[in-house]
C-alpha cells in the first residue's frame, strides 16, 4: 500500500476576512466539514501511514467543532498544524494550549512587512491582529511560520518580509505565487510571467543570505513535471464538502463546471475507494503531462506547474474574457474549445 | 522627564495583547521586540491606555492592590520610565 505523508483538510468555508486575492468560493460561508466525515477520515487515515493532519479553510479555527476535532485527532495519536489569518487567535489560543505538544506549528498568512501593505490585501486591522497572534505564540512558546502570497504591491518588499519573519522568531517563511482570481485581476494584483520569475530570483538569492528559512511553495518555474507533494501522491486533500481533491490549491477556483480536480465525495464512497480513484487520476494526469511535454506542446508558461494544473482542470477558462491580463494569451484555448464541443455534443 | 501630571499614551507602533493569566505582551512594530507585563504592569497599562495621568494611575494601583502610596508611585514611575525608554509609550 502507498504511504502518503500529508493529509490536508479544508475544515470550513467560513471566514472572518475577505482578502482581495482570495477566490470567492474559498470564503463563501456555505458550510463546514461534517463531523461524520472527520470520523471516517480518522478511522482510515492511520492505515495509509498518515501521522500528521494539516488544516486549512476558509478560516479553519472557525469550524464550530474545531476543538472537538483537535481532541479527536490528538486522542488518536495524530500531530497537526493549521494555516490561519490569526484574526481570532487571541480569543481561541487558550483552548489550543492543551494540544501544544501535538501541534507541529501554525502557519500565519502574512502578506506584507508593514501594516499598510498587509492590510491592503487582507483588510484594515488584520496586520495588528496577526501581530497579536505572534505575541501570544512568542510568550506561550508555540511554533509558527508565515505564508506570503506574492502580489503586485508587495513584490518589492520580499526581503523586508524575511527580515520581519526573522526578527519575530518565525520558524520559516514560505512565498507562493498568486493563483489568479477575478478579484485579483480587478484589484491589479497579478504579476506577469516575467515578473514572477524576477520574484523567484529574489527569493532564491534570499535563501542563501536570509537569517530565516525561506522557501517557495510549489508553483515556481521549473523543468520538473511533478514538483509537488500532491503530484507525487504524497498528499491527500479533502475539501469542506467532504470531497477528495487533487490539490488544495485548486479548491474554490474556476467556475462551477471546472470540477475535474474533485475525485469523489467521502459522503458517497469509502476512504480506500477514494484513495484508489485518486491514484488513478494522478496516473492519468502524469501520463498526459509527460505526453504533452514530450510532444513539445508545452508553452513556456506551462513550466509554472500550478498554472499547468489550473489549465488542465479548466480553472482559468474565465480568463479568456480578461484581454488585458498578462496571462490571457497563455490560457489553453484549444482545450476549452474541445471541452465546449464535447459539451455541445452531449446536450 | 516624566511629571506626575503628564499624560502618557501607548505608542502608535505598539500592539498590546492581554493573556488569559492577567499578563500582557507588548510588541513594538518598529523594533519587533516584545515585552511581557505582569499583573501590576497590565493594571498600569490599562489605566494609561484609558488616558489617566501617572498620578491617577498611582491612585488606581493603590486601590487595586492595597499597597502604600509610596510603593504605588514608585512602581508606576519606574514602569512608565522603562516604557518611555523602550518607546512603548509616548507623552500625549
Ligand atoms: C485559503 S487560505 C486559508 C487559511 C486562512 N484563511 C488564511 O488566510 O491564512 C490559505 C492560504 O492561501 C492563500 N491564498 C488565498 N488565495 C490565494 C490565491 N488566489 N493565490 C495564492 N494563494 C492564495 C492565503 O493567502 C493563505 O495564506
Ligand atoms: S485568504 Fe484566508 S483569510 Fe483571506 S479570505 Fe481567503 S480564506 Fe479568508
Ligand atoms: S496546483 Fe498542481 S502543481 Fe500546484 S501544488 Fe497543486 S498539484 Fe502541484
CSV table of C-alpha atoms and ligand atoms in Angstrom, one decimal:
chain,number,residue,atom,x,y,z
A,1,UNK,CA,0.0,0.0,0.0
A,2,UNK,CA,1.2,3.5,-0.8
A,3,UNK,CA,2.2,5.6,2.2
A,4,UNK,CA,1.2,9.2,2.0
A,5,UNK,CA,2.8,11.7,4.3
A,6,UNK,CA,0.4,14.7,4.3
A,7,UNK,CA,-3.3,14.8,4.9
A,8,UNK,CA,-4.7,18.3,4.2
A,9,UNK,CA,-8.2,19.1,5.3
A,10,UNK,CA,-10.2,22.2,4.4
A,11,UNK,CA,-12.3,22.4,7.6
A,12,UNK,CA,-14.7,25.1,6.7
A,13,UNK,CA,-15.8,27.5,4.1
A,14,UNK,CA,-16.5,30.3,6.6
A,15,UNK,CA,-14.0,33.1,7.1
A,16,UNK,CA,-13.8,36.3,9.0
A,17,UNK,CA,-11.9,38.1,6.3
A,18,UNK,CA,-12.4,38.9,2.6
A,19,UNK,CA,-9.0,39.2,1.2
A,20,UNK,CA,-8.7,40.8,-2.2
A,21,UNK,CA,-6.7,37.9,-3.7
A,22,UNK,CA,-8.9,35.0,-2.4
A,23,UNK,CA,-11.4,33.2,-4.6
A,24,UNK,CA,-15.0,33.9,-3.6
A,25,UNK,CA,-15.7,30.2,-3.2
A,26,UNK,CA,-12.9,29.9,-0.6
A,27,UNK,CA,-14.7,32.1,1.9
A,28,UNK,CA,-18.3,31.6,0.6
A,29,UNK,CA,-19.6,30.9,4.2
A,30,UNK,CA,-21.7,28.0,2.9
A,31,UNK,CA,-20.7,25.2,5.3
A,32,UNK,CA,-18.2,23.2,7.4
A,33,UNK,CA,-16.7,19.8,7.2
A,34,UNK,CA,-19.2,17.3,8.7
A,35,UNK,CA,-18.0,15.5,11.9
A,36,UNK,CA,-19.0,12.2,10.3
A,37,UNK,CA,-16.5,12.9,7.5
A,38,UNK,CA,-13.8,13.7,10.1
A,39,UNK,CA,-14.6,10.4,11.9
A,40,UNK,CA,-14.4,8.5,8.7
A,41,UNK,CA,-11.1,10.0,7.9
A,42,UNK,CA,-9.7,9.2,11.3
A,43,UNK,CA,-10.8,5.6,11.2
A,44,UNK,CA,-8.9,5.1,7.9
A,45,UNK,CA,-6.0,7.5,7.7
A,46,UNK,CA,-3.7,5.5,10.0
A,47,UNK,CA,-3.7,2.6,7.6
A,48,UNK,CA,-2.3,4.8,4.9
A,49,UNK,CA,0.6,6.0,7.0
A,50,UNK,CA,-0.7,9.5,7.8
A,51,UNK,CA,0.7,10.8,11.0
A,52,UNK,CA,0.1,14.5,10.5
A,53,UNK,CA,-3.0,16.4,9.6
A,54,UNK,CA,-2.9,19.9,8.3
A,55,UNK,CA,-6.0,22.1,8.4
A,56,UNK,CA,-6.9,24.9,6.1
A,57,UNK,CA,-10.1,26.7,5.1
A,58,UNK,CA,-11.8,29.3,4.9
A,59,UNK,CA,-10.5,30.1,8.4
A,60,UNK,CA,-10.1,26.6,9.9
A,61,UNK,CA,-10.3,27.9,13.5
A,62,UNK,CA,-13.9,28.9,12.7
A,63,UNK,CA,-15.1,25.4,12.4
A,64,UNK,CA,-17.8,25.2,15.1
A,65,UNK,CA,-16.2,22.0,16.5
A,66,UNK,CA,-12.6,22.9,15.9
A,67,UNK,CA,-11.5,21.9,19.4
A,68,UNK,CA,-13.5,18.7,19.4
A,69,UNK,CA,-11.7,17.8,16.2
A,70,UNK,CA,-8.4,18.5,17.9
A,71,UNK,CA,-9.5,16.3,20.8
A,72,UNK,CA,-10.3,13.5,18.4
A,73,UNK,CA,-7.2,13.7,16.3
A,74,UNK,CA,-4.7,14.1,19.2
A,75,UNK,CA,-6.5,11.3,21.1
A,76,UNK,CA,-6.0,9.1,18.1
A,77,UNK,CA,-2.2,10.0,18.1
A,78,UNK,CA,-2.0,12.4,15.2
A,79,UNK,CA,0.0,15.5,15.1
A,80,UNK,CA,-1.5,18.6,13.4
A,81,UNK,CA,-0.8,22.0,12.1
A,82,UNK,CA,-3.0,24.7,10.5
A,83,UNK,CA,-2.9,27.8,8.5
A,84,UNK,CA,-4.7,30.8,9.8
A,85,UNK,CA,-5.2,34.5,9.2
A,86,UNK,CA,-4.7,34.9,13.0
A,87,UNK,CA,-7.6,37.3,13.3
A,88,UNK,CA,-9.4,35.5,16.1
A,89,UNK,CA,-6.3,34.0,17.7
A,90,UNK,CA,-6.4,35.9,21.0
A,91,UNK,CA,-9.9,34.6,21.5
A,92,UNK,CA,-9.0,30.9,20.9
A,93,UNK,CA,-5.4,30.3,21.8
A,94,UNK,CA,-6.2,29.4,25.4
A,95,UNK,CA,-8.2,26.4,24.2
A,96,UNK,CA,-5.3,25.4,22.0
A,97,UNK,CA,-2.7,25.2,24.7
A,98,UNK,CA,-3.7,21.7,25.9
A,99,UNK,CA,-2.8,20.3,22.4
A,100,UNK,CA,0.5,22.1,22.2
A,101,UNK,CA,2.7,19.0,22.3
A,102,UNK,CA,0.9,17.6,19.2
A,103,UNK,CA,0.9,20.9,17.4
A,104,UNK,CA,3.6,20.9,14.7
A,105,UNK,CA,3.1,24.7,14.2
A,106,UNK,CA,0.8,27.3,13.0
A,107,UNK,CA,1.2,29.0,9.6
A,108,UNK,CA,0.0,32.6,9.7
A,109,UNK,CA,-0.7,34.4,6.5
A,110,UNK,CA,1.5,37.5,6.3
A,111,UNK,CA,1.3,39.4,3.1
A,112,UNK,CA,3.3,42.5,3.8
A,113,UNK,CA,6.2,43.5,6.1
A,114,UNK,CA,4.2,46.5,7.3
A,115,UNK,CA,0.7,47.3,8.3
A,116,UNK,CA,-0.3,49.2,5.2
A,117,UNK,CA,0.8,46.5,2.7
A,118,UNK,CA,-0.7,43.6,4.6
A,119,UNK,CA,-4.0,45.4,5.3
A,120,UNK,CA,-4.2,46.5,1.7
A,121,UNK,CA,-4.7,42.8,0.7
A,122,UNK,CA,-6.4,41.5,3.9
A,123,UNK,CA,-8.4,44.4,5.2
A,124,UNK,CA,-7.9,47.0,7.9
A,125,UNK,CA,-6.8,45.8,11.3
A,126,UNK,CA,-5.7,42.4,10.1
A,127,UNK,CA,-2.0,43.1,10.5
A,128,UNK,CA,-2.3,44.1,14.1
A,129,UNK,CA,-4.4,41.0,14.7
A,130,UNK,CA,-1.8,38.7,13.3
A,131,UNK,CA,0.9,40.5,15.3
A,132,UNK,CA,-1.2,39.9,18.4
A,133,UNK,CA,-1.3,36.2,17.4
A,134,UNK,CA,2.5,36.2,17.1
A,135,UNK,CA,2.8,37.9,20.5
A,136,UNK,CA,0.9,35.1,22.1
A,137,UNK,CA,2.9,32.4,20.3
A,138,UNK,CA,6.1,34.1,21.5
A,139,UNK,CA,5.3,34.0,25.1
A,140,UNK,CA,3.5,30.7,25.0
A,141,UNK,CA,6.2,29.1,23.0
A,142,UNK,CA,4.0,28.0,20.1
A,143,UNK,CA,6.0,27.4,16.9
A,144,UNK,CA,4.8,29.4,14.0
A,145,UNK,CA,5.8,30.3,10.4
A,146,UNK,CA,4.5,32.6,7.7
A,147,UNK,CA,2.9,32.1,4.3
A,148,UNK,CA,3.1,35.0,1.9
A,149,UNK,CA,1.4,35.4,-1.5
A,150,UNK,CA,3.4,37.5,-3.9
A,151,UNK,CA,1.3,40.2,-5.5
A,152,UNK,CA,2.0,43.4,-7.5
A,153,UNK,CA,2.3,45.7,-4.5
A,154,UNK,CA,4.3,43.5,-2.1
A,155,UNK,CA,6.8,42.0,-4.5
A,156,UNK,CA,9.3,44.8,-3.8
A,157,UNK,CA,9.2,44.0,-0.1
A,158,UNK,CA,10.1,40.3,-0.1
A,159,UNK,CA,13.4,40.9,1.7
A,160,UNK,CA,11.6,43.1,4.3
A,161,UNK,CA,9.2,40.2,5.0
A,162,UNK,CA,12.1,37.9,5.5
A,163,UNK,CA,13.7,40.3,7.9
A,164,UNK,CA,10.4,40.7,9.8
A,165,UNK,CA,10.0,36.9,10.0
A,166,UNK,CA,13.5,36.5,11.3
A,167,UNK,CA,13.1,39.3,14.0
A,168,UNK,CA,9.9,37.8,15.2
A,169,UNK,CA,11.4,34.4,15.6
A,170,UNK,CA,9.4,32.6,12.9
A,171,UNK,CA,10.4,29.1,12.0
A,172,UNK,CA,10.2,29.9,8.3
A,173,UNK,CA,8.7,32.0,5.5
A,174,UNK,CA,7.1,30.4,2.5
A,175,UNK,CA,6.4,32.5,-0.5
A,176,UNK,CA,3.7,31.4,-3.0
A,177,UNK,CA,2.6,32.7,-6.4
A,178,UNK,CA,-0.9,34.2,-6.7
A,179,UNK,CA,-3.5,32.0,-8.3
A,180,UNK,CA,-5.4,34.4,-10.5
A,181,UNK,CA,-9.0,35.1,-9.5
A,182,UNK,CA,-11.4,37.7,-11.0
A,183,UNK,CA,-11.0,39.7,-7.9
A,184,UNK,CA,-7.2,39.7,-8.0
A,185,UNK,CA,-7.3,41.0,-11.6
A,186,UNK,CA,-9.8,43.7,-10.7
A,187,UNK,CA,-7.5,44.8,-7.9
A,188,UNK,CA,-4.5,44.7,-10.2
A,189,UNK,CA,-2.6,42.2,-8.1
A,190,UNK,CA,-1.4,39.8,-10.8
A,191,UNK,CA,2.3,39.5,-11.8
A,192,UNK,CA,3.2,38.7,-15.3
A,193,UNK,CA,5.1,35.5,-16.0
A,194,UNK,CA,8.3,37.6,-16.3
A,195,UNK,CA,7.6,39.4,-13.0
A,196,UNK,CA,7.0,36.1,-11.3
A,197,UNK,CA,10.4,34.9,-12.4
A,198,UNK,CA,12.0,38.0,-11.1
A,199,UNK,CA,10.4,37.4,-7.7
A,200,UNK,CA,11.6,33.8,-7.8
A,201,UNK,CA,15.2,35.0,-8.5
A,202,UNK,CA,15.0,37.4,-5.5
A,203,UNK,CA,13.7,34.6,-3.3
A,204,UNK,CA,16.4,32.2,-4.5
A,205,UNK,CA,19.1,34.7,-3.5
A,206,UNK,CA,17.4,35.4,-0.2
A,207,UNK,CA,17.6,31.7,0.6
A,208,UNK,CA,21.3,32.0,0.8
A,209,UNK,CA,21.5,35.1,3.0
A,210,UNK,CA,18.3,35.3,5.0
A,211,UNK,CA,18.5,34.6,8.7
A,212,UNK,CA,15.2,32.7,8.5
A,213,UNK,CA,14.4,29.7,6.4
A,214,UNK,CA,12.9,31.0,3.2
A,215,UNK,CA,11.3,28.8,0.6
A,216,UNK,CA,8.9,28.8,-2.3
A,217,UNK,CA,5.6,26.9,-2.4
A,218,UNK,CA,5.2,24.7,-5.4
A,219,UNK,CA,4.3,26.7,-8.4
A,220,UNK,CA,7.6,28.3,-9.3
A,221,UNK,CA,9.0,28.0,-12.9
A,222,UNK,CA,10.6,24.6,-13.2
A,223,UNK,CA,11.5,21.9,-15.7
A,224,UNK,CA,10.4,19.2,-13.2
A,225,UNK,CA,7.0,17.9,-14.3
A,226,UNK,CA,5.8,16.7,-10.9
A,227,UNK,CA,7.4,19.0,-8.4
A,228,UNK,CA,5.0,18.9,-5.5
A,229,UNK,CA,3.6,16.6,-2.9
A,230,UNK,CA,0.1,16.1,-4.5
A,231,UNK,CA,1.6,15.1,-7.8
A,232,UNK,CA,4.0,12.7,-6.1
A,233,UNK,CA,1.0,11.2,-4.3
A,234,UNK,CA,2.4,12.4,-1.0
A,235,UNK,CA,-0.6,14.5,-0.1
A,236,UNK,CA,-4.3,13.6,0.2
A,237,UNK,CA,-6.7,16.6,0.2
A,238,UNK,CA,-10.2,16.8,1.5
A,239,UNK,CA,-12.3,19.9,1.0
A,240,UNK,CA,-15.0,21.2,3.4
A,241,UNK,CA,-17.7,19.3,1.4
A,242,UNK,CA,-16.0,16.0,2.1
A,243,UNK,CA,-14.6,15.7,-1.5
A,244,UNK,CA,-11.2,14.2,-2.0
A,245,UNK,CA,-9.4,16.5,-4.4
A,246,UNK,CA,-6.2,16.6,-6.4
A,247,UNK,CA,-4.8,19.6,-4.6
A,248,UNK,CA,-5.9,22.1,-2.0
A,249,UNK,CA,-4.5,25.0,-4.2
A,250,UNK,CA,-7.1,24.2,-6.8
A,251,UNK,CA,-10.1,24.2,-4.5
A,252,UNK,CA,-12.5,27.0,-4.9
A,253,UNK,CA,-11.0,28.1,-8.2
A,254,UNK,CA,-12.8,28.2,-11.6
A,255,UNK,CA,-16.4,28.1,-12.3
A,256,UNK,CA,-19.0,25.5,-11.3
A,257,UNK,CA,-18.2,23.2,-14.3
A,258,UNK,CA,-14.4,23.1,-13.5
A,259,UNK,CA,-14.5,20.2,-11.1
A,260,UNK,CA,-12.1,17.8,-12.7
A,261,UNK,CA,-9.9,18.0,-9.6
A,262,UNK,CA,-12.7,16.5,-7.5
A,263,UNK,CA,-12.1,12.8,-7.2
A,264,UNK,CA,-15.2,11.8,-5.2
A,265,UNK,CA,-17.1,12.5,-2.1
A,266,UNK,CA,-16.4,10.7,1.2
A,267,UNK,CA,-20.1,11.0,1.8
A,268,UNK,CA,-20.7,8.5,-1.0
A,269,UNK,CA,-17.5,6.4,-1.3
A,270,UNK,CA,-15.1,4.8,1.2
A,271,UNK,CA,-11.8,6.2,2.1
A,272,UNK,CA,-10.0,3.4,0.3
A,273,UNK,CA,-12.1,3.8,-2.9
A,274,UNK,CA,-11.3,7.5,-2.9
A,275,UNK,CA,-7.7,6.6,-2.5
A,276,UNK,CA,-7.7,4.3,-5.4
A,277,UNK,CA,-9.5,6.8,-7.6
A,278,UNK,CA,-7.0,9.5,-6.6
A,279,UNK,CA,-4.1,7.2,-7.5
A,280,UNK,CA,-5.8,6.6,-10.9
A,281,UNK,CA,-6.4,10.3,-11.6
A,282,UNK,CA,-2.9,11.0,-10.6
A,283,UNK,CA,-1.5,8.4,-13.0
A,284,UNK,CA,-3.7,9.8,-15.8
A,285,UNK,CA,-2.5,13.3,-15.1
A,286,UNK,CA,1.1,12.2,-15.1
A,287,UNK,CA,0.7,10.3,-18.3
A,288,UNK,CA,-0.9,13.3,-20.1
A,289,UNK,CA,1.6,15.8,-18.8
A,290,UNK,CA,4.5,13.6,-19.9
A,291,UNK,CA,2.9,13.1,-23.3
A,292,UNK,CA,2.3,16.8,-23.8
A,293,UNK,CA,5.9,17.6,-22.8
A,294,UNK,CA,7.4,15.0,-25.0
A,295,UNK,CA,5.3,16.1,-28.0
A,296,UNK,CA,6.7,19.6,-27.5
A,297,UNK,CA,3.3,21.1,-26.8
A,298,UNK,CA,4.4,22.8,-23.7
A,299,UNK,CA,4.1,26.6,-23.7
A,300,UNK,CA,6.8,28.4,-21.7
A,301,UNK,CA,4.1,29.4,-19.1
A,302,UNK,CA,3.3,25.7,-18.6
A,303,UNK,CA,6.6,25.5,-16.7
A,304,UNK,CA,4.7,27.1,-13.9
A,305,UNK,CA,3.3,23.9,-12.6
A,306,UNK,CA,0.2,25.3,-10.8
A,307,UNK,CA,-0.6,27.3,-13.9
A,308,UNK,CA,-0.4,24.0,-15.9
A,309,UNK,CA,-2.9,22.4,-13.4
A,310,UNK,CA,-5.2,25.3,-13.5
A,311,UNK,CA,-5.4,24.9,-17.3
A,312,UNK,CA,-5.6,21.2,-17.2
A,313,UNK,CA,-8.6,21.3,-14.9
A,314,UNK,CA,-10.2,24.2,-16.7
A,315,UNK,CA,-10.0,26.5,-13.8
A,316,UNK,CA,-8.9,29.6,-15.7
A,317,UNK,CA,-11.2,29.4,-18.7
A,318,UNK,CA,-12.8,32.6,-17.4
A,319,UNK,CA,-9.5,34.4,-18.1
A,320,UNK,CA,-10.4,34.5,-21.8
A,321,UNK,CA,-12.6,37.5,-21.0
A,322,UNK,CA,-9.7,39.5,-19.4
A,323,UNK,CA,-7.8,40.5,-22.5
A,324,UNK,CA,-5.5,42.9,-20.7
A,325,UNK,CA,-4.3,40.3,-18.2
A,326,UNK,CA,-0.7,39.2,-18.7
A,327,UNK,CA,-1.8,35.5,-18.6
A,328,UNK,CA,-4.6,35.9,-21.0
A,329,UNK,CA,-2.6,34.7,-24.0
A,330,UNK,CA,-1.3,31.6,-22.2
A,331,UNK,CA,-4.7,30.1,-21.4
A,332,UNK,CA,-5.2,26.7,-23.1
A,333,UNK,CA,-7.9,27.9,-25.5
A,334,UNK,CA,-7.7,24.8,-27.7
A,335,UNK,CA,-8.6,22.7,-24.7
A,336,UNK,CA,-11.5,25.0,-23.8
A,337,UNK,CA,-12.9,24.7,-27.4
A,338,UNK,CA,-12.6,20.9,-27.2
A,339,UNK,CA,-14.4,20.8,-24.0
A,340,UNK,CA,-17.1,23.2,-25.3
A,341,UNK,CA,-17.6,21.0,-28.4
A,342,UNK,CA,-17.8,17.9,-26.3
A,343,UNK,CA,-20.4,19.5,-24.0
A,344,UNK,CA,-22.4,20.7,-27.1
A,345,UNK,CA,-22.3,17.2,-28.4
A,346,UNK,CA,-23.7,15.7,-25.3
A,347,UNK,CA,-26.6,18.3,-24.9
B,1,UNK,CA,11.4,63.8,32.0
B,2,UNK,CA,8.1,62.4,33.3
B,3,UNK,CA,6.0,64.5,35.6
B,4,UNK,CA,3.0,63.2,37.7
B,5,UNK,CA,0.6,65.3,35.6
B,6,UNK,CA,2.0,64.3,32.2
B,7,UNK,CA,-0.5,62.4,30.1
B,8,UNK,CA,1.1,59.4,28.5
B,9,UNK,CA,-0.4,57.0,25.9
B,10,UNK,CA,0.6,53.8,24.2
B,11,UNK,CA,3.0,54.4,21.3
B,12,UNK,CA,1.1,54.1,18.0
B,13,UNK,CA,3.6,51.4,16.9
B,14,UNK,CA,2.7,49.1,19.8
B,15,UNK,CA,0.4,46.2,19.7
B,16,UNK,CA,-0.7,45.1,23.1
B,17,UNK,CA,-2.2,41.7,23.8
B,18,UNK,CA,-3.8,40.6,27.1
B,19,UNK,CA,-3.3,37.0,28.1
B,20,UNK,CA,-5.5,34.6,30.0
B,21,UNK,CA,-3.3,34.8,33.1
B,22,UNK,CA,-3.7,38.5,33.8
B,23,UNK,CA,-0.5,39.3,32.0
B,24,UNK,CA,0.1,41.0,28.7
B,25,UNK,CA,2.6,41.2,25.8
B,26,UNK,CA,3.6,44.4,24.1
B,27,UNK,CA,5.1,44.1,20.6
B,28,UNK,CA,6.8,47.1,19.1
B,29,UNK,CA,6.1,47.0,15.3
B,30,UNK,CA,9.2,49.1,14.6
B,31,UNK,CA,11.8,47.3,16.6
B,32,UNK,CA,9.9,44.0,16.6
B,33,UNK,CA,10.9,43.5,20.2
B,34,UNK,CA,8.4,42.2,22.6
B,35,UNK,CA,7.9,42.8,26.3
B,36,UNK,CA,5.8,41.0,28.9
B,37,UNK,CA,3.8,42.8,31.6
B,38,UNK,CA,2.9,41.1,34.8
B,39,UNK,CA,-0.4,41.7,36.6
B,40,UNK,CA,0.7,45.1,38.1
B,41,UNK,CA,2.2,46.1,34.7
B,42,UNK,CA,-1.1,45.2,33.0
B,43,UNK,CA,-3.1,47.2,35.5
B,44,UNK,CA,-0.9,50.3,34.9
B,45,UNK,CA,-1.0,49.7,31.1
B,46,UNK,CA,-4.8,49.6,31.1
B,47,UNK,CA,-5.1,52.8,33.1
B,48,UNK,CA,-2.6,54.7,30.9
B,49,UNK,CA,-4.4,53.4,27.8
B,50,UNK,CA,-7.6,54.9,29.3
B,51,UNK,CA,-6.0,58.3,29.4
B,52,UNK,CA,-5.0,58.6,33.0
B,53,UNK,CA,-2.1,60.7,34.3
B,54,UNK,CA,0.7,59.0,36.3
B,55,UNK,CA,-0.8,60.4,39.5
B,56,UNK,CA,-4.2,58.9,38.8
B,57,UNK,CA,-2.6,55.6,37.7
B,58,UNK,CA,-0.8,55.5,41.0
B,59,UNK,CA,-4.0,56.1,43.0
B,60,UNK,CA,-5.7,53.3,41.0
B,61,UNK,CA,-2.9,50.9,41.7
B,62,UNK,CA,-3.1,51.7,45.4
B,63,UNK,CA,-6.8,50.9,45.4
B,64,UNK,CA,-6.4,47.7,43.3
B,65,UNK,CA,-3.6,46.1,45.2
B,66,UNK,CA,-4.0,47.7,48.6
B,67,UNK,CA,-0.4,49.0,48.7
B,68,UNK,CA,1.2,52.1,50.3
B,69,UNK,CA,1.1,55.3,48.2
B,70,UNK,CA,4.9,55.5,48.1
B,71,UNK,CA,5.2,51.9,46.7
B,72,UNK,CA,2.5,52.6,44.2
B,73,UNK,CA,4.1,55.8,43.0
B,74,UNK,CA,7.4,54.1,42.7
B,75,UNK,CA,6.0,51.2,40.7
B,76,UNK,CA,4.2,53.5,38.3
B,77,UNK,CA,7.1,55.9,37.7
B,78,UNK,CA,9.6,53.0,37.2
B,79,UNK,CA,7.4,51.2,34.7
B,80,UNK,CA,6.5,54.4,32.8
B,81,UNK,CA,10.1,55.4,32.6
B,82,UNK,CA,11.0,52.0,31.2
B,83,UNK,CA,8.1,52.0,28.7
B,84,UNK,CA,9.1,55.5,27.6
B,85,UNK,CA,12.7,54.4,27.2
B,86,UNK,CA,11.6,51.5,25.0
B,87,UNK,CA,9.3,53.7,23.1
B,88,UNK,CA,6.3,51.7,24.1
B,89,UNK,CA,4.5,54.8,25.3
B,90,UNK,CA,4.8,58.5,24.4
B,91,UNK,CA,3.9,61.7,26.2
B,92,UNK,CA,0.5,62.8,24.9
C,1,LIG,C1,-7.1,29.9,1.6
C,1,LIG,S1,-6.2,30.4,3.0
C,1,LIG,C2,-6.9,29.5,4.3
C,1,LIG,C3,-6.4,29.9,5.7
C,1,LIG,C4,-6.6,31.2,6.2
C,1,LIG,N1,-7.9,31.7,5.9
C,1,LIG,C5,-5.5,32.2,5.8
C,1,LIG,O1,-5.8,33.1,5.0
C,1,LIG,O2,-4.4,32.0,6.3
C,1,LIG,C6,-4.6,29.6,2.9
C,1,LIG,C7,-3.6,30.4,2.2
C,1,LIG,O3,-3.9,30.5,0.8
C,1,LIG,C8,-3.6,31.8,0.4
C,1,LIG,N2,-4.4,32.2,-0.8
C,1,LIG,C9,-5.6,32.7,-0.8
C,1,LIG,N3,-6.0,33.0,-2.0
C,1,LIG,C10,-4.9,32.7,-2.8
C,1,LIG,C11,-4.7,32.9,-4.2
C,1,LIG,N4,-5.6,33.3,-5.1
C,1,LIG,N5,-3.4,32.5,-4.7
C,1,LIG,C12,-2.5,32.0,-3.9
C,1,LIG,N6,-2.7,31.9,-2.5
C,1,LIG,C13,-3.9,32.2,-2.0
C,1,LIG,C14,-3.8,32.7,1.6
C,1,LIG,O4,-3.1,33.9,1.5
C,1,LIG,C15,-3.4,31.8,2.7
C,1,LIG,O5,-2.0,32.0,3.0
C,2,LIG,S1,-7.2,34.1,2.2
C,2,LIG,FE1,-7.9,33.1,4.1
C,2,LIG,S2,-8.4,34.8,5.4
C,2,LIG,FE2,-8.4,35.7,3.4
C,2,LIG,S3,-10.5,35.5,2.6
C,2,LIG,FE3,-9.3,33.7,1.9
C,2,LIG,S4,-9.8,32.1,3.4
C,2,LIG,FE4,-10.3,34.1,4.4
C,3,LIG,S1,-1.7,23.1,-8.4
C,3,LIG,FE1,-0.7,21.3,-9.3
C,3,LIG,S2,1.5,21.8,-9.4
C,3,LIG,FE2,0.5,23.2,-8.0
C,3,LIG,S3,0.8,22.3,-6.0
C,3,LIG,FE3,-1.2,21.6,-6.7
C,3,LIG,S4,-0.9,19.7,-7.8
C,3,LIG,FE4,1.1,20.7,-7.5
